[in-house]
XYZ file of N, CA and C in Angstrom:
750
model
N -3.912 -30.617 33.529
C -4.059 -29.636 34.598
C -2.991 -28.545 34.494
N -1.650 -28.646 34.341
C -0.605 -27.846 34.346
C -1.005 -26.766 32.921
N -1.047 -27.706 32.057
C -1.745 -26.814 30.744
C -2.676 -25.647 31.087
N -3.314 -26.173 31.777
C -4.850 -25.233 32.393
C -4.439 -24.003 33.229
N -3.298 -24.379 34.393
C -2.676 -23.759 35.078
C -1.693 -22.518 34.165
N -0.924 -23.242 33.370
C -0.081 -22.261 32.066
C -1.376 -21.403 30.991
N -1.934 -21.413 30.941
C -3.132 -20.673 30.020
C -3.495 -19.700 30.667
N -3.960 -20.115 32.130
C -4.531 -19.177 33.210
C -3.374 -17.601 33.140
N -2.351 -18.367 33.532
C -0.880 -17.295 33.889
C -1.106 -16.824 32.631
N -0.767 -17.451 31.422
C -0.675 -16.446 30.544
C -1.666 -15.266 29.963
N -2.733 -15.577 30.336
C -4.263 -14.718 30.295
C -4.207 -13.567 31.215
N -3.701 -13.841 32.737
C -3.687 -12.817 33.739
C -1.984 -11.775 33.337
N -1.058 -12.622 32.374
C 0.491 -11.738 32.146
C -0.384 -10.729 30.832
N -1.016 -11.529 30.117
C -1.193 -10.603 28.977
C -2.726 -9.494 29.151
N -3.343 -9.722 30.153
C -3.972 -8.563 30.401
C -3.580 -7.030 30.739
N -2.595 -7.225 31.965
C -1.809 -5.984 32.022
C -0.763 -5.238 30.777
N -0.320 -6.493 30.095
C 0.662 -6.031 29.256
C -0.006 -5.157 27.799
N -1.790 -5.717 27.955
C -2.511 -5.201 26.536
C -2.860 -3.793 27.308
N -3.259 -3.395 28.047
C -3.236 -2.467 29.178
C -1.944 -1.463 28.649
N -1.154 -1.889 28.881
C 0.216 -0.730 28.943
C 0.582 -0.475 27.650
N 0.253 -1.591 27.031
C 0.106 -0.606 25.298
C -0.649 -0.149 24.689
N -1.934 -0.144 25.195
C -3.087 1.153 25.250
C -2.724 2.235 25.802
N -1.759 2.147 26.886
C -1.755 3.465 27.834
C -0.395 4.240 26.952
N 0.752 3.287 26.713
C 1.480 3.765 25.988
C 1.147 4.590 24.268
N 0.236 3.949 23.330
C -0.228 4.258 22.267
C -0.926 5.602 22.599
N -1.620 5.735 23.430
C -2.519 7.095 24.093
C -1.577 7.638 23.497
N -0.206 7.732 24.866
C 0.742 8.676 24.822
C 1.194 8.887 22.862
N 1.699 8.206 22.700
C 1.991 8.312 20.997
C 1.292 9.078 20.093
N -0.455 8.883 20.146
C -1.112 9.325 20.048
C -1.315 10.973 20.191
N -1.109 11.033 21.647
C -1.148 12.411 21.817
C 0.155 13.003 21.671
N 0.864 12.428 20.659
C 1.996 13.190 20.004
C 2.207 13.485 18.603
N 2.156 12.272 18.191
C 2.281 12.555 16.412
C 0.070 12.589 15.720
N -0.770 12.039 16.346
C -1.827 12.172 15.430
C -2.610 13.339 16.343
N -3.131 13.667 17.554
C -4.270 14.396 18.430
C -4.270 15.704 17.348
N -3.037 16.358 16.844
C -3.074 17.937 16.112
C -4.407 17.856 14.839
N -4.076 16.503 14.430
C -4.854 16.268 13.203
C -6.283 15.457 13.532
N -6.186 14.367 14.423
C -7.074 13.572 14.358
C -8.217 13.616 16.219
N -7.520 14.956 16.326
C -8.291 14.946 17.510
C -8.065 14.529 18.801
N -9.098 14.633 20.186
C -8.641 14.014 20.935
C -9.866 13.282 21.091
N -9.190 11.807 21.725
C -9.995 10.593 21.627
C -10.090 9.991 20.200
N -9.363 10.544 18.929
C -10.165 9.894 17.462
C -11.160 10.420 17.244
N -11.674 11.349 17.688
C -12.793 12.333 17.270
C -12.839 12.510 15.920
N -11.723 13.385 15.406
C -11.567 13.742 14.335
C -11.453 15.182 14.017
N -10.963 15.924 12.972
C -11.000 17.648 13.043
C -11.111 17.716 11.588
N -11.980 18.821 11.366
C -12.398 19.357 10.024
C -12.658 20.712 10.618
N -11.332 21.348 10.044
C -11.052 22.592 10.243
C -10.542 23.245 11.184
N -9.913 24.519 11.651
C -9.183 25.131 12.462
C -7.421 24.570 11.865
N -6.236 25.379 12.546
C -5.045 25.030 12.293
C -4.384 24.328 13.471
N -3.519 23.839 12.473
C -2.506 23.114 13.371
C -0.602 23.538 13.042
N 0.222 23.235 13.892
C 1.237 23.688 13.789
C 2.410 22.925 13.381
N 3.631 22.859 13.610
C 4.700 21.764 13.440
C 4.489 20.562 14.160
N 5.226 19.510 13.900
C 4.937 18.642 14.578
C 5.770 17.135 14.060
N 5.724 16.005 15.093
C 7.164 14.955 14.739
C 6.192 14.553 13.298
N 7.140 14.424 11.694
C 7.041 13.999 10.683
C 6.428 15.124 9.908
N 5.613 16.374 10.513
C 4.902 17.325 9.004
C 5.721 18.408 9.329
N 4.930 18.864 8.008
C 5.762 20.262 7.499
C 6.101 21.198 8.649
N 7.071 22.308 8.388
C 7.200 23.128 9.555
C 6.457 24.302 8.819
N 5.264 24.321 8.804
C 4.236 25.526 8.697
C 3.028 24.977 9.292
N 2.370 26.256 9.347
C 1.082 26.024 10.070
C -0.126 25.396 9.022
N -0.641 24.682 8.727
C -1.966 23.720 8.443
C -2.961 23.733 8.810
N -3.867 23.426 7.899
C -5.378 22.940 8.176
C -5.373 21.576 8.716
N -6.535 21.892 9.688
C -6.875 20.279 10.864
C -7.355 19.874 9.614
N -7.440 18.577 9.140
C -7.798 18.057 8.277
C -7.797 16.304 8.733
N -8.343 15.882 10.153
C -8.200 14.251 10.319
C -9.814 13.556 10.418
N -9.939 12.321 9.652
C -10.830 11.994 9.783
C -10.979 11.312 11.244
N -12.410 11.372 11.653
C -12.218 10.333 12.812
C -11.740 8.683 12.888
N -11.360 8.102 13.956
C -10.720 7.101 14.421
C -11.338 6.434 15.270
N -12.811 5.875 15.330
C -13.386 5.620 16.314
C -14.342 4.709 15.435
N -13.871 3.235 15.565
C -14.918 2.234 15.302
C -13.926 1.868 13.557
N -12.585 2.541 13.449
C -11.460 2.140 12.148
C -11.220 0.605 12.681
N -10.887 0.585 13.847
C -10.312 -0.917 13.916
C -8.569 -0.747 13.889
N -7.996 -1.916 13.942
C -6.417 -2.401 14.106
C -6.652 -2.222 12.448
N -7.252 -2.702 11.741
C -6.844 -2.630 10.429
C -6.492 -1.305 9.650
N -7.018 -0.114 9.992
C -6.782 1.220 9.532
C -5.346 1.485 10.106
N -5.252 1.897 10.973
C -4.041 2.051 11.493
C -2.764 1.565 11.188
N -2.698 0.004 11.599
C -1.702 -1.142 10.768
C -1.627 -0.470 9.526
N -2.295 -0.688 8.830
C -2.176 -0.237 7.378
C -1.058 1.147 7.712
N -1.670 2.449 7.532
C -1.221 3.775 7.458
C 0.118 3.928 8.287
N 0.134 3.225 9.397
C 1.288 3.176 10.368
C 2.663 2.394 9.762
N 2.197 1.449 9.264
C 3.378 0.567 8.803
C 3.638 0.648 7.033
N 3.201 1.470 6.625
C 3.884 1.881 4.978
C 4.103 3.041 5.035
N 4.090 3.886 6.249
C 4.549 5.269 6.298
C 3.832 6.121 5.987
N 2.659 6.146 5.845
C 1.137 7.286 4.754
C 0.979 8.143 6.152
N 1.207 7.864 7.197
C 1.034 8.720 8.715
C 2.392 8.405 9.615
N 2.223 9.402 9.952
C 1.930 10.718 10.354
C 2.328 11.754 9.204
N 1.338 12.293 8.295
C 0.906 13.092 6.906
C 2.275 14.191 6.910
N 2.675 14.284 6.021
C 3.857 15.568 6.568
C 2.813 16.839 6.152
N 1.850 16.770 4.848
C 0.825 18.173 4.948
C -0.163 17.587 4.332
N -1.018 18.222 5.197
C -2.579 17.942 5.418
C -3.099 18.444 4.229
N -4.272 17.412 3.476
C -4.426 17.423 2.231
C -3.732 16.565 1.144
N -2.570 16.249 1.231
C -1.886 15.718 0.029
C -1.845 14.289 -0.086
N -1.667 13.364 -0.600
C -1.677 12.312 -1.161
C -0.812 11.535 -0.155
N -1.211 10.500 0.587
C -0.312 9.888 1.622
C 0.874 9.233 1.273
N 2.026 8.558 0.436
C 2.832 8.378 0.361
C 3.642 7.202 0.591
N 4.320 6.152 0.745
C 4.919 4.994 1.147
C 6.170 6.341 1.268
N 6.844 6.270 2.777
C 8.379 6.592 3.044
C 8.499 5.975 4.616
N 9.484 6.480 4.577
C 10.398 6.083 6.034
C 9.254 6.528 7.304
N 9.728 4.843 7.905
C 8.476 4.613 9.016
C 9.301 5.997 10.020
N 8.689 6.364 10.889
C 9.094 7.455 12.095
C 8.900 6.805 13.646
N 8.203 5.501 13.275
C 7.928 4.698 14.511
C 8.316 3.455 14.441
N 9.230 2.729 15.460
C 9.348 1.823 16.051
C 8.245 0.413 15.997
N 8.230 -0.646 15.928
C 7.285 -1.806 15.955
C 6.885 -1.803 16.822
N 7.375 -2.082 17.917
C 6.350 -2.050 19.242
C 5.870 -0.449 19.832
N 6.424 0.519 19.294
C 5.365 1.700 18.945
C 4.148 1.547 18.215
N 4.530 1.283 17.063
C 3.163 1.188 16.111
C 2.149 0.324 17.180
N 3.001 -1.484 17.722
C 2.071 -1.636 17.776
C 1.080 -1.263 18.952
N 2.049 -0.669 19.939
C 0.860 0.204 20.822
C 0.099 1.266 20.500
N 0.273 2.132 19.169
C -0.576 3.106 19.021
C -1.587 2.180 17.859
N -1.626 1.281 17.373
C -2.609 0.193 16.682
C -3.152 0.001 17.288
N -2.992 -0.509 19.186
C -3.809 -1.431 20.211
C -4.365 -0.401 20.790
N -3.951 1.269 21.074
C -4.864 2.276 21.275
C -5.988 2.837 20.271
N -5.507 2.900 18.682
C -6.691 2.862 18.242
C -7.851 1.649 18.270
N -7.438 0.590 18.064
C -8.007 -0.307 18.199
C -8.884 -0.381 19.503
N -9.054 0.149 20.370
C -9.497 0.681 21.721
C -10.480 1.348 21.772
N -10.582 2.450 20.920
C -11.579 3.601 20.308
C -12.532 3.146 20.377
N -12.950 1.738 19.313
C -14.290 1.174 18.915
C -14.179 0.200 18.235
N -15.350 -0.818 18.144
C -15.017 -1.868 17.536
C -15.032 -1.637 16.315
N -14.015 -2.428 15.703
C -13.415 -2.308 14.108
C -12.708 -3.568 13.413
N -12.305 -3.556 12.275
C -11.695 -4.991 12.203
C -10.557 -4.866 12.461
N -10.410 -5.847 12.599
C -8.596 -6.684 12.775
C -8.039 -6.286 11.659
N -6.520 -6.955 11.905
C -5.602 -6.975 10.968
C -5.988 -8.009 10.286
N -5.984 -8.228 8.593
C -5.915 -9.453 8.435
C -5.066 -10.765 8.253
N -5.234 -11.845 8.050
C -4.132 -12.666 7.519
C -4.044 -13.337 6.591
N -3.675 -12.858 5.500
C -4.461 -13.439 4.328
C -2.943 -14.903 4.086
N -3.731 -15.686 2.971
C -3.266 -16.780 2.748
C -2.698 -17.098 1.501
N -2.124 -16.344 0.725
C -1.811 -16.354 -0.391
C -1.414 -17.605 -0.500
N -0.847 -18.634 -0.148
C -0.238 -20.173 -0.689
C -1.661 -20.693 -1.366
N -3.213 -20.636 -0.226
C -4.419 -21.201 -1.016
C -4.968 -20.878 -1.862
N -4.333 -19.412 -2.515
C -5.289 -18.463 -3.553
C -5.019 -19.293 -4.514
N -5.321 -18.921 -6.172
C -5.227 -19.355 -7.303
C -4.429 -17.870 -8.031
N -3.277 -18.624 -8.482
C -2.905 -17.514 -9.527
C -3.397 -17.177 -10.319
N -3.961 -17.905 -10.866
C -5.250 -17.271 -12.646
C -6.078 -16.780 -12.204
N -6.644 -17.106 -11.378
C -7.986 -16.660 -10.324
C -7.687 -14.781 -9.691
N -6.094 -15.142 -9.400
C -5.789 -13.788 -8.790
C -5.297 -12.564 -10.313
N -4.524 -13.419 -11.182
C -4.368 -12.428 -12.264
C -6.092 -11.955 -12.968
N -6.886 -12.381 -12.712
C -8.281 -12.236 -13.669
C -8.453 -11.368 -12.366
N -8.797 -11.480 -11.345
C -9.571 -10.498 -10.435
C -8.565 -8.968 -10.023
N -7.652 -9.186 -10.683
C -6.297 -7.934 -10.576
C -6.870 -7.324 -11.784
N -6.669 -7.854 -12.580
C -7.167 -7.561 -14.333
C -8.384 -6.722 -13.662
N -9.680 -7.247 -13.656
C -10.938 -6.603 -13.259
C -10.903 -5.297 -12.846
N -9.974 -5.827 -11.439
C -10.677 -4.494 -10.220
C -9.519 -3.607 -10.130
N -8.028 -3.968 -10.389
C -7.126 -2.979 -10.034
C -5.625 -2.534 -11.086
N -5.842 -3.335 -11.783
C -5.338 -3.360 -13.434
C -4.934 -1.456 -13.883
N -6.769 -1.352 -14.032
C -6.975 0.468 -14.416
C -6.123 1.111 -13.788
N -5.848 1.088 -12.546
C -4.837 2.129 -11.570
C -3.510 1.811 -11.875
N -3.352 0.426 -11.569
C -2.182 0.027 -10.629
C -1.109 -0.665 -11.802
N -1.866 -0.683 -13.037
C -1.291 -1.627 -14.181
C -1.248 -3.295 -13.779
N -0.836 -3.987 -15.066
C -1.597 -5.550 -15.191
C -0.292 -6.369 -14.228
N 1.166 -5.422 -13.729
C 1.626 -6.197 -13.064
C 2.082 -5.233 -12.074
N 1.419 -4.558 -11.363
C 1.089 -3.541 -10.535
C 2.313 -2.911 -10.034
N 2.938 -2.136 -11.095
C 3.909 -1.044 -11.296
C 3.666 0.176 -11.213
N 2.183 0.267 -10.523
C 1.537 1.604 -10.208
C 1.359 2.823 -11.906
N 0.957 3.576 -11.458
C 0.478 4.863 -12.550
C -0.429 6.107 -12.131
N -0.169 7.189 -12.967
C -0.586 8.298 -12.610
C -1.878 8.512 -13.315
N -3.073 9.143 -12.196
C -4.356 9.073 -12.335
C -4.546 10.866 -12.087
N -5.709 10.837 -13.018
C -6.197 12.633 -12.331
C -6.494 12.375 -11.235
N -6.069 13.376 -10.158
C -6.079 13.413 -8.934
C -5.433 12.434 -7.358
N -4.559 12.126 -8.416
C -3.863 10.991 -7.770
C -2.834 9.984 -8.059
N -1.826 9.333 -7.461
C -1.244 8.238 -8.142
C -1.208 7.014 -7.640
N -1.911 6.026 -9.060
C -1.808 5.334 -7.774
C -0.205 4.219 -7.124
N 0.074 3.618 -6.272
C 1.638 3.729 -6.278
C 1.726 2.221 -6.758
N 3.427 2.209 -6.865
C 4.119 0.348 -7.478
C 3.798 -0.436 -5.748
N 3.323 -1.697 -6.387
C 3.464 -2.227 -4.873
C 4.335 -3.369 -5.091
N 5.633 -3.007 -5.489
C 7.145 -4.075 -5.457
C 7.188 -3.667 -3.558
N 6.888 -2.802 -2.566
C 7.100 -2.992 -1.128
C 6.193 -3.769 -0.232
N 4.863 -3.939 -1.301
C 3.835 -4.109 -0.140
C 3.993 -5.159 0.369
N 3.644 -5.889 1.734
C 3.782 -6.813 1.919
C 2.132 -7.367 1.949
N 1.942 -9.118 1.962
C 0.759 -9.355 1.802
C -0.301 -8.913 2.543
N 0.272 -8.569 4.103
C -0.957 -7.843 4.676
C -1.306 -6.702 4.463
N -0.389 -5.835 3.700
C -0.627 -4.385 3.491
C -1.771 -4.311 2.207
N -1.465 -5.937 1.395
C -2.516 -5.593 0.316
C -3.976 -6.164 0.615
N -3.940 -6.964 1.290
C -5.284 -7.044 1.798
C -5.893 -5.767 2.766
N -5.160 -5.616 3.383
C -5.512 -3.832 4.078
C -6.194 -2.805 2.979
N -5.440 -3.118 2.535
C -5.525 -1.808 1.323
C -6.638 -1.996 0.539
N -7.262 -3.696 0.019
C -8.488 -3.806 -0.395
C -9.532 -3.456 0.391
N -9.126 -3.955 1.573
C -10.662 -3.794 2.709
C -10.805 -2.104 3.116
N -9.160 -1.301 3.302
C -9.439 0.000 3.666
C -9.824 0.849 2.178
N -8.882 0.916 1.437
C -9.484 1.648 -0.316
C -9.077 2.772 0.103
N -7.379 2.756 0.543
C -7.096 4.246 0.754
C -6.798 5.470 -0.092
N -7.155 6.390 0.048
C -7.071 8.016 -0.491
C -8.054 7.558 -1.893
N -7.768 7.846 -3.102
C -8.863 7.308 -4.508
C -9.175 5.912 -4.487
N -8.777 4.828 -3.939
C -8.734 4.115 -4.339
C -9.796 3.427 -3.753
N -10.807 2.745 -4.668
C -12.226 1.828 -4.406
C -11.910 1.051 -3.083
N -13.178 0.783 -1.847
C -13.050 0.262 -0.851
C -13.441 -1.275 -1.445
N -13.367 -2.350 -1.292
C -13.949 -4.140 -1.600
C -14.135 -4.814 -0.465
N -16.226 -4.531 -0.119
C -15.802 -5.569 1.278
C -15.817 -6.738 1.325
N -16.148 -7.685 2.138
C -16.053 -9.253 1.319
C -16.903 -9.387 0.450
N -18.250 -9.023 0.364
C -19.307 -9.015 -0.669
C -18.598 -8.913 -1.938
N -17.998 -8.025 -2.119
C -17.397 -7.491 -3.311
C -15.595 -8.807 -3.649
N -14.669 -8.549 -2.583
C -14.062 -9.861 -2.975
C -13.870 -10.640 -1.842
N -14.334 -11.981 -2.026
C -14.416 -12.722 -0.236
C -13.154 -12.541 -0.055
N -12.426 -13.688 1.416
C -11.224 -14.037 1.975
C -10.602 -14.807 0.751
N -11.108 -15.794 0.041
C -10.481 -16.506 -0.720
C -10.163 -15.925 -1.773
N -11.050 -15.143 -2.240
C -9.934 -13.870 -3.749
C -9.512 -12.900 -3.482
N -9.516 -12.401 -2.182
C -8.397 -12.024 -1.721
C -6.826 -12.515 -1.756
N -6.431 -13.506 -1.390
C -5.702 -14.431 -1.107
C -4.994 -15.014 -2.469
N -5.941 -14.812 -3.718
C -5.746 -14.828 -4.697
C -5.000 -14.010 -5.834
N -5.353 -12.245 -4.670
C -4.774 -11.532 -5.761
C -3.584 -11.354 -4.957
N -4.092 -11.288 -3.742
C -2.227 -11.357 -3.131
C -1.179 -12.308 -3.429
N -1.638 -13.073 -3.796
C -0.530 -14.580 -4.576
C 0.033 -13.611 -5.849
N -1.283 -13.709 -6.616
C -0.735 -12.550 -7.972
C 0.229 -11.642 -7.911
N 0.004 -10.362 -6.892
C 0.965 -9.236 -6.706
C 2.249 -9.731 -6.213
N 2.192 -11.151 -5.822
C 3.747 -11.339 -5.137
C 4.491 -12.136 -6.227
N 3.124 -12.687 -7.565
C 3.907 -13.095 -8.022
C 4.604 -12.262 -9.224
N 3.998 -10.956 -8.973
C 3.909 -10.090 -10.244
C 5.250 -9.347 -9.818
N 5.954 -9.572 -8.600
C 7.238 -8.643 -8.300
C 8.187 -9.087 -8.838
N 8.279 -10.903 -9.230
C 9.700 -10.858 -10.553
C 8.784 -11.705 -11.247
N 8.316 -11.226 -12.190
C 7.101 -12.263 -13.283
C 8.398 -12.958 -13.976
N 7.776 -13.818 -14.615
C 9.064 -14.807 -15.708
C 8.813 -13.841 -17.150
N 9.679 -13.699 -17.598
C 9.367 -12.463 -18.623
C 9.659 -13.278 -19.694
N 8.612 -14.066 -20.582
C 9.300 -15.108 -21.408
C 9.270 -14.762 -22.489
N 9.076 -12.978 -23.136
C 8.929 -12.509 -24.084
C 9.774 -11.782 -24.262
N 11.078 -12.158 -24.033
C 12.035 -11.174 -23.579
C 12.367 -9.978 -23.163
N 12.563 -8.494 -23.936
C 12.974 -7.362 -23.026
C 12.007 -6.924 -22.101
N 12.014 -6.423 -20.798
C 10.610 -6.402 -19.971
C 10.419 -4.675 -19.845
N 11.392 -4.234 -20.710
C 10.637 -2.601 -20.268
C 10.540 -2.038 -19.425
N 10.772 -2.558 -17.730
C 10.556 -1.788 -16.484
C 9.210 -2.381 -16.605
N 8.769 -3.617 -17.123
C 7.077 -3.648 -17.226
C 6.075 -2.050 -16.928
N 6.697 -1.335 -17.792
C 5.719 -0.283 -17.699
C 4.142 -0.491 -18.489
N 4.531 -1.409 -19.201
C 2.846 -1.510 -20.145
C 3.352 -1.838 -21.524
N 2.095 -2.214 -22.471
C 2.263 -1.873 -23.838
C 2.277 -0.783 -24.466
N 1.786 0.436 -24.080
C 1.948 1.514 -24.923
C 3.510 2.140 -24.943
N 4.251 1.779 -23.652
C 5.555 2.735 -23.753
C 6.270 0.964 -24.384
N 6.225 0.311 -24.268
C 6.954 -1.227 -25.076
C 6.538 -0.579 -26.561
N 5.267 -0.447 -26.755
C 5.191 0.070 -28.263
C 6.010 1.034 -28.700
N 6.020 2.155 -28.183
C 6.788 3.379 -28.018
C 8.220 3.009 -28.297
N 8.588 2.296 -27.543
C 10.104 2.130 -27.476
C 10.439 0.942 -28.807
N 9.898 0.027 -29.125
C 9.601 -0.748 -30.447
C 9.599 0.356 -31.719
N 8.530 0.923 -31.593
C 8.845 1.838 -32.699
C 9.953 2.696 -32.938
N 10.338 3.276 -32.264
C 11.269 4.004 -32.171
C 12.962 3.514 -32.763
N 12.839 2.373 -31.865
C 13.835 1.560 -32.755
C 13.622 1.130 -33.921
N 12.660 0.796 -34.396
C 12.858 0.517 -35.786
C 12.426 1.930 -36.731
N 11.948 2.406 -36.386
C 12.290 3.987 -37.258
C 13.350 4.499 -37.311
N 14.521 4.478 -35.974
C 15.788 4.477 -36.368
C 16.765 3.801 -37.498
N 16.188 2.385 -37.284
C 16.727 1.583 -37.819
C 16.211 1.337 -39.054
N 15.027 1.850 -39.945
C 14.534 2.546 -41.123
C 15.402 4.005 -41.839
N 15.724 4.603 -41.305
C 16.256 5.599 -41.462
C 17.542 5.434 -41.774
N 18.070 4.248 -41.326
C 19.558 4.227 -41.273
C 19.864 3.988 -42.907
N 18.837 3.289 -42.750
C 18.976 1.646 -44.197
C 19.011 2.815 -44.918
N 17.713 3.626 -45.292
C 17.547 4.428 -45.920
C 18.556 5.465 -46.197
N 19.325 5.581 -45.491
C 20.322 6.876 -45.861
C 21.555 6.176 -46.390
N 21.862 4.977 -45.893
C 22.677 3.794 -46.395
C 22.642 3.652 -48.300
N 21.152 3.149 -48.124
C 20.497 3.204 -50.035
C 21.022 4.597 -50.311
N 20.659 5.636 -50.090
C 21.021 6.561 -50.616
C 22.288 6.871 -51.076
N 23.095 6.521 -50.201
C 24.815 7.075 -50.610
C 24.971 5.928 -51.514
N 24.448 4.922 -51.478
C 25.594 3.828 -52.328
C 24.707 4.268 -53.894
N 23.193 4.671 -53.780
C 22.786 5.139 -55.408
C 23.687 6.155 -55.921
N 24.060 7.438 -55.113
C 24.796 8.204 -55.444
C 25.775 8.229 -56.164
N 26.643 7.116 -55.454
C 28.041 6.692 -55.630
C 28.005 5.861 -57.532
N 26.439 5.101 -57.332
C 26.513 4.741 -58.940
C 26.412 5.522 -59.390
């Protein structure tokens, strides 16, 4: 009974309190995103916008997609790796320094999240994934961009970035959202469980065991080749000029 009684209270404390961080996120809202993204999450394609907390100090193109039916998961994402609030409209969103507070974000998350129904945040499970499972489905789907131990790389029209910051929910975000170039995967494409899989991978890919010794910055094989050759063409050259003086000398 007391249980029943404690559930109740806590149902009627956390109604008002989900309440005031809708009302608070509004406010947030109508500070750092409404210039770009409208009012209500509408969205704007076209007309200008002006300075504002985090963008450039020139005037801009409205350039926000709508926000209505994104879900906690869009937001979370963009809010908490820093890609928003855009400093200029158009350009490539970015991982930098958050401009908001946690219990900011998470009231302007619980106001978008408000908009329309959308998904959640997720929680993925990396302990149940499979590492081979997650290096083969990295290999597959995100290898091309991101490289085989996802040190990021530069793409026409884009880069895509290192994810040594992401944390595991940001990479499941990032599969289900497919932000700026990057391919959307809904579960059809990779369920919860290879999900979970490649997020094991990427966390395990941030200090791999490098049992081949020098690791290069794991940039890849072509600059390991690069840098291989190089040394030993030096070290060809040397020999070689070495032979030379001592024939001389006979």
């Amino acid at each position: 009974m007391r249980r029943l009684v404690l559930i109740a209270v806590l149902a009627l404390v956390a109604v008002p309190l989900g309440r005031a961080g809708v009302t608070q996120g509004k406010q947030l809202y109508g500070e750092y995103c409404v210039a770009c993204h409208g009012a209500n999450g509408m969205g704007a394609n076209g007309g200008e916008t002006g300075f504002g907390p985090g963008r450039s100090e020139r005037v801009q193109e409205r350039l926000g997609p709508p926000l209505r039916g994104v879900g906690a998961l869009a937001a979370d994402f963009y809010l908490r790796t820093g890609y928003m609030p855009l400093r200029e409209s158009g350009k490539q969103p970015r991982r930098s320094r958050l401009l908001l507070s946690e219990p900011q974000i998470d009231a302007l998350v619980a106001y978008v999240a408000s908009l329309g129904q959308g998904p959640k945040v997720p929680t993925p499970r990396p302990e149940r994934g499979s590492l081979s499972d997650g290096q083969r489905l990295f290999t597959d789907h995100c290898a091309g961009c991101h490289q085989v131990v996802a040190e990021g790389g530069y793409l026409s029209g884009g880069v895509a970035p290192p994810l040594e910051e992401a944390t595991s929910t940001q990479i499941a975000e990032a599969i289900r959202i497919g932000p700026y170039i990057m391919p959307r995967f809904s579960t059809r494409d990779l369920s919860p469980q290879e999900v979970n899989s490649i997020v094991r991978y990427v966390q395990w890919a941030k200090h791999p065991d490098d049992r081949g010794g020098w690791a290069i910055g794991h940039l890849g094989p072509v600059p390991e080749g690069l840098v291989t050759w190089f040394l030993a063409a030096t070290t060809l050259v040397a020999v070689c000029i070495l032979l030379g003086k001592r024939l001389r000398h006979e």
